């Protein structure tokens, strides 16, 4: 469905919000698969390090769930923030996040198939809603959503994926390793880049005075740089510090230089 929406948008059949209308608020939670058992994040069983089939299945199951959440988040950011930010969001915003949603949906389907090939179905293990709960804590602010979900969480995925790929490969599951390495990993870099790029664009719009009717403009103008604004957004809307080690190469490809995240990092020692 997301790929169809992207095709229709690119062909000009879907229109973006123009503002001036009463804001339509998306649902607090997206639709859920009835088979899923939701538990608290602290109640999730240890997935292991990929040394056994059960461990690799648990990791795959978690990845399927994360990608499903990512689809919802990409759609929600357009639906939730489009109208109230219509004066600053260009058509490129919707195209960028439709591409992200389409990519994430494809990742979801391919990982779900891979999970099934190992003998497990999505829903056979419990899941948690940490990503969505984090998103709802930023439901009042587009910059906060971009900072926490599109930058912090997406970049954390880039930090972890190389190790995850190695665990599948070391466990003899080359098919899962290749799927993550050749499809998911490079596309996730572009998704992080979308968040970084749009936070920069919002900051530039505030500095240029082209978005005087949006609630976050005065906030942005309190900071000398987009990096300083990002630091403030994360400290106010994300719990805890950012945890190294960081995948500096992948982050750099996404336009996410050290100046953005190192001041927020947990200090070693």
JSON list of N, CA, C and O in Angstrom, two decimals, residues 110-138:
[
{"chain": "A", "resi": 110, "resn": "UNK", "atom": "N", "xyz": [10.05, -8.33, 3.70]},
{"chain": "A", "resi": 110, "resn": "UNK", "atom": "CA", "xyz": [11.16, -9.23, 3.41]},
{"chain": "A", "resi": 110, "resn": "UNK", "atom": "C", "xyz": [11.69, -9.89, 4.67]},
{"chain": "A", "resi": 110, "resn": "UNK", "atom": "O", "xyz": [12.03, -11.08, 4.66]},
{"chain": "A", "resi": 111, "resn": "UNK", "atom": "N", "xyz": [11.74, -9.15, 5.77]},
{"chain": "A", "resi": 111, "resn": "UNK", "atom": "CA", "xyz": [12.19, -9.74, 7.03]},
{"chain": "A", "resi": 111, "resn": "UNK", "atom": "C", "xyz": [11.15, -10.71, 7.58]},
{"chain": "A", "resi": 111, "resn": "UNK", "atom": "O", "xyz": [11.49, -11.75, 8.17]},
{"chain": "A", "resi": 112, "resn": "UNK", "atom": "N", "xyz": [9.88, -10.38, 7.38]},
{"chain": "A", "resi": 112, "resn": "UNK", "atom": "CA", "xyz": [8.80, -11.27, 7.82]},
{"chain": "A", "resi": 112, "resn": "UNK", "atom": "C", "xyz": [8.86, -12.60, 7.06]},
{"chain": "A", "resi": 112, "resn": "UNK", "atom": "O", "xyz": [8.68, -13.67, 7.64]},
{"chain": "A", "resi": 113, "resn": "UNK", "atom": "N", "xyz": [9.14, -12.53, 5.77]},
{"chain": "A", "resi": 113, "resn": "UNK", "atom": "CA", "xyz": [9.30, -13.74, 4.97]},
{"chain": "A", "resi": 113, "resn": "UNK", "atom": "C", "xyz": [10.51, -14.53, 5.43]},
{"chain": "A", "resi": 113, "resn": "UNK", "atom": "O", "xyz": [10.46, -15.76, 5.53]},
{"chain": "A", "resi": 114, "resn": "UNK", "atom": "N", "xyz": [11.60, -13.83, 5.72]},
{"chain": "A", "resi": 114, "resn": "UNK", "atom": "CA", "xyz": [12.80, -14.52, 6.18]},
{"chain": "A", "resi": 114, "resn": "UNK", "atom": "C", "xyz": [12.54, -15.20, 7.52]},
{"chain": "A", "resi": 114, "resn": "UNK", "atom": "O", "xyz": [12.98, -16.33, 7.74]},
{"chain": "A", "resi": 115, "resn": "UNK", "atom": "N", "xyz": [11.81, -14.53, 8.42]},
{"chain": "A", "resi": 115, "resn": "UNK", "atom": "CA", "xyz": [11.44, -15.14, 9.69]},
{"chain": "A", "resi": 115, "resn": "UNK", "atom": "C", "xyz": [10.63, -16.41, 9.47]},
{"chain": "A", "resi": 115, "resn": "UNK", "atom": "O", "xyz": [10.87, -17.44, 10.10]},
{"chain": "A", "resi": 116, "resn": "UNK", "atom": "N", "xyz": [9.68, -16.34, 8.54]},
{"chain": "A", "resi": 116, "resn": "UNK", "atom": "CA", "xyz": [8.85, -17.51, 8.24]},
{"chain": "A", "resi": 116, "resn": "UNK", "atom": "C", "xyz": [9.70, -18.65, 7.69]},
{"chain": "A", "resi": 116, "resn": "UNK", "atom": "O", "xyz": [9.47, -19.83, 8.00]},
{"chain": "A", "resi": 117, "resn": "UNK", "atom": "N", "xyz": [10.69, -18.31, 6.88]},
{"chain": "A", "resi": 117, "resn": "UNK", "atom": "CA", "xyz": [11.57, -19.34, 6.31]},
{"chain": "A", "resi": 117, "resn": "UNK", "atom": "C", "xyz": [12.35, -20.09, 7.38]},
{"chain": "A", "resi": 117, "resn": "UNK", "atom": "O", "xyz": [12.75, -21.24, 7.17]},
{"chain": "A", "resi": 118, "resn": "UNK", "atom": "N", "xyz": [12.56, -19.45, 8.55]},
{"chain": "A", "resi": 118, "resn": "UNK", "atom": "CA", "xyz": [13.28, -20.11, 9.64]},
{"chain": "A", "resi": 118, "resn": "UNK", "atom": "C", "xyz": [12.35, -20.95, 10.51]},
{"chain": "A", "resi": 118, "resn": "UNK", "atom": "O", "xyz": [12.82, -21.62, 11.43]},
{"chain": "A", "resi": 119, "resn": "UNK", "atom": "N", "xyz": [11.04, -20.88, 10.23]},
{"chain": "A", "resi": 119, "resn": "UNK", "atom": "CA", "xyz": [10.09, -21.68, 10.99]},
{"chain": "A", "resi": 119, "resn": "UNK", "atom": "C", "xyz": [9.31, -20.93, 12.04]},
{"chain": "A", "resi": 119, "resn": "UNK", "atom": "O", "xyz": [8.67, -21.55, 12.90]},
{"chain": "A", "resi": 120, "resn": "UNK", "atom": "N", "xyz": [9.32, -19.61, 11.99]},
{"chain": "A", "resi": 120, "resn": "UNK", "atom": "CA", "xyz": [8.60, -18.81, 12.98]},
{"chain": "A", "resi": 120, "resn": "UNK", "atom": "C", "xyz": [7.74, -17.77, 12.27]},
{"chain": "A", "resi": 120, "resn": "UNK", "atom": "O", "xyz": [8.12, -17.27, 11.21]},
{"chain": "A", "resi": 121, "resn": "UNK", "atom": "N", "xyz": [6.61, -17.43, 12.87]},
{"chain": "A", "resi": 121, "resn": "UNK", "atom": "CA", "xyz": [5.73, -16.39, 12.35]},
{"chain": "A", "resi": 121, "resn": "UNK", "atom": "C", "xyz": [5.82, -15.14, 13.22]},
{"chain": "A", "resi": 121, "resn": "UNK", "atom": "O", "xyz": [6.06, -15.23, 14.43]},
{"chain": "A", "resi": 122, "resn": "UNK", "atom": "N", "xyz": [5.62, -14.00, 12.61]},
{"chain": "A", "resi": 122, "resn": "UNK", "atom": "CA", "xyz": [5.54, -12.76, 13.37]},
{"chain": "A", "resi": 122, "resn": "UNK", "atom": "C", "xyz": [4.33, -12.83, 14.28]},
{"chain": "A", "resi": 122, "resn": "UNK", "atom": "O", "xyz": [3.21, -13.07, 13.83]},
{"chain": "A", "resi": 123, "resn": "UNK", "atom": "N", "xyz": [4.54, -12.64, 15.56]},
{"chain": "A", "resi": 123, "resn": "UNK", "atom": "CA", "xyz": [3.49, -12.79, 16.57]},
{"chain": "A", "resi": 123, "resn": "UNK", "atom": "C", "xyz": [3.72, -13.99, 17.47]},
{"chain": "A", "resi": 123, "resn": "UNK", "atom": "O", "xyz": [3.05, -14.15, 18.48]},
{"chain": "A", "resi": 124, "resn": "UNK", "atom": "N", "xyz": [4.70, -14.84, 17.11]},
{"chain": "A", "resi": 124, "resn": "UNK", "atom": "CA", "xyz": [5.01, -16.00, 17.95]},
{"chain": "A", "resi": 124, "resn": "UNK", "atom": "C", "xyz": [5.75, -15.60, 19.23]},
{"chain": "A", "resi": 124, "resn": "UNK", "atom": "O", "xyz": [5.81, -16.38, 20.18]},
{"chain": "A", "resi": 125, "resn": "UNK", "atom": "N", "xyz": [6.33, -14.41, 19.24]},
{"chain": "A", "resi": 125, "resn": "UNK", "atom": "CA", "xyz": [7.04, -13.90, 20.41]},
{"chain": "A", "resi": 125, "resn": "UNK", "atom": "C", "xyz": [6.42, -12.57, 20.84]},
{"chain": "A", "resi": 125, "resn": "UNK", "atom": "O", "xyz": [5.81, -11.88, 20.02]},
{"chain": "A", "resi": 126, "resn": "UNK", "atom": "N", "xyz": [6.56, -12.19, 22.10]},
{"chain": "A", "resi": 126, "resn": "UNK", "atom": "CA", "xyz": [6.02, -10.90, 22.55]},
{"chain": "A", "resi": 126, "resn": "UNK", "atom": "C", "xyz": [6.80, -9.74, 21.96]},
{"chain": "A", "resi": 126, "resn": "UNK", "atom": "O", "xyz": [7.96, -9.89, 21.53]},
{"chain": "A", "resi": 127, "resn": "UNK", "atom": "N", "xyz": [6.17, -8.57, 21.93]},
{"chain": "A", "resi": 127, "resn": "UNK", "atom": "CA", "xyz": [6.81, -7.35, 21.43]},
{"chain": "A", "resi": 127, "resn": "UNK", "atom": "C", "xyz": [6.49, -6.21, 22.40]},
{"chain": "A", "resi": 127, "resn": "UNK", "atom": "O", "xyz": [5.62, -6.34, 23.27]},
{"chain": "A", "resi": 128, "resn": "UNK", "atom": "N", "xyz": [7.19, -5.09, 22.26]},
{"chain": "A", "resi": 128, "resn": "UNK", "atom": "CA", "xyz": [6.88, -3.93, 23.08]},
{"chain": "A", "resi": 128, "resn": "UNK", "atom": "C", "xyz": [6.65, -2.71, 22.19]},
{"chain": "A", "resi": 128, "resn": "UNK", "atom": "O", "xyz": [6.97, -2.73, 21.00]},
{"chain": "A", "resi": 129, "resn": "UNK", "atom": "N", "xyz": [6.10, -1.66, 22.77]},
{"chain": "A", "resi": 129, "resn": "UNK", "atom": "CA", "xyz": [5.73, -0.47, 22.00]},
{"chain": "A", "resi": 129, "resn": "UNK", "atom": "C", "xyz": [6.62, 0.73, 22.33]},
{"chain": "A", "resi": 129, "resn": "UNK", "atom": "O", "xyz": [6.18, 1.87, 22.24]},
{"chain": "A", "resi": 130, "resn": "UNK", "atom": "N", "xyz": [7.86, 0.46, 22.66]},
{"chain": "A", "resi": 130, "resn": "UNK", "atom": "CA", "xyz": [8.75, 1.54, 23.06]},
{"chain": "A", "resi": 130, "resn": "UNK", "atom": "C", "xyz": [8.92, 2.62, 22.00]},
{"chain": "A", "resi": 130, "resn": "UNK", "atom": "O", "xyz": [8.92, 3.82, 22.32]},
{"chain": "A", "resi": 131, "resn": "UNK", "atom": "N", "xyz": [9.05, 2.22, 20.73]},
{"chain": "A", "resi": 131, "resn": "UNK", "atom": "CA", "xyz": [9.23, 3.21, 19.67]},
{"chain": "A", "resi": 131, "resn": "UNK", "atom": "C", "xyz": [8.00, 4.10, 19.53]},
{"chain": "A", "resi": 131, "resn": "UNK", "atom": "O", "xyz": [8.11, 5.32, 19.38]},
{"chain": "A", "resi": 132, "resn": "UNK", "atom": "N", "xyz": [6.83, 3.48, 19.54]},
{"chain": "A", "resi": 132, "resn": "UNK", "atom": "CA", "xyz": [5.61, 4.28, 19.38]},
{"chain": "A", "resi": 132, "resn": "UNK", "atom": "C", "xyz": [5.37, 5.17, 20.61]},
{"chain": "A", "resi": 132, "resn": "UNK", "atom": "O", "xyz": [4.95, 6.32, 20.47]},
{"chain": "A", "resi": 133, "resn": "UNK", "atom": "N", "xyz": [5.63, 4.65, 21.79]},
{"chain": "A", "resi": 133, "resn": "UNK", "atom": "CA", "xyz": [5.47, 5.46, 23.00]},
{"chain": "A", "resi": 133, "resn": "UNK", "atom": "C", "xyz": [6.40, 6.67, 22.97]},
{"chain": "A", "resi": 133, "resn": "UNK", "atom": "O", "xyz": [6.02, 7.77, 23.36]},
{"chain": "A", "resi": 134, "resn": "UNK", "atom": "N", "xyz": [7.61, 6.46, 22.49]},
{"chain": "A", "resi": 134, "resn": "UNK", "atom": "CA", "xyz": [8.55, 7.57, 22.34]},
{"chain": "A", "resi": 134, "resn": "UNK", "atom": "C", "xyz": [8.02, 8.59, 21.35]},
{"chain": "A", "resi": 134, "resn": "UNK", "atom": "O", "xyz": [8.13, 9.81, 21.57]},
{"chain": "A", "resi": 135, "resn": "UNK", "atom": "N", "xyz": [7.43, 8.11, 20.27]},
{"chain": "A", "resi": 135, "resn": "UNK", "atom": "CA", "xyz": [6.88, 9.01, 19.26]},
{"chain": "A", "resi": 135, "resn": "UNK", "atom": "C", "xyz": [5.74, 9.85, 19.83]},
{"chain": "A", "resi": 135, "resn": "UNK", "atom": "O", "xyz": [5.62, 11.04, 19.55]},
{"chain": "A", "resi": 136, "resn": "UNK", "atom": "N", "xyz": [4.90, 9.24, 20.65]},
{"chain": "A", "resi": 136, "resn": "UNK", "atom": "CA", "xyz": [3.77, 9.98, 21.21]},
{"chain": "A", "resi": 136, "resn": "UNK", "atom": "C", "xyz": [4.21, 11.05, 22.20]},
{"chain": "A", "resi": 136, "resn": "UNK", "atom": "O", "xyz": [3.49, 12.02, 22.43]},
{"chain": "A", "resi": 137, "resn": "UNK", "atom": "N", "xyz": [5.40, 10.92, 22.74]},
{"chain": "A", "resi": 137, "resn": "UNK", "atom": "CA", "xyz": [5.92, 11.96, 23.61]},
{"chain": "A", "resi": 137, "resn": "UNK", "atom": "C", "xyz": [6.37, 13.19, 22.81]},
{"chain": "A", "resi": 137, "resn": "UNK", "atom": "O", "xyz": [6.63, 14.25, 23.39]},
{"chain": "A", "resi": 138, "resn": "UNK", "atom": "N", "xyz": [6.46, 13.05, 21.50]},
{"chain": "A", "resi": 138, "resn": "UNK", "atom": "CA", "xyz": [6.82, 14.18, 20.64]},
{"chain": "A", "resi": 138, "resn": "UNK", "atom": "C", "xyz": [5.66, 14.56, 19.70]},
{"chain": "A", "resi": 138, "resn": "UNK", "atom": "O", "xyz": [5.88, 15.25, 18.70]}
]
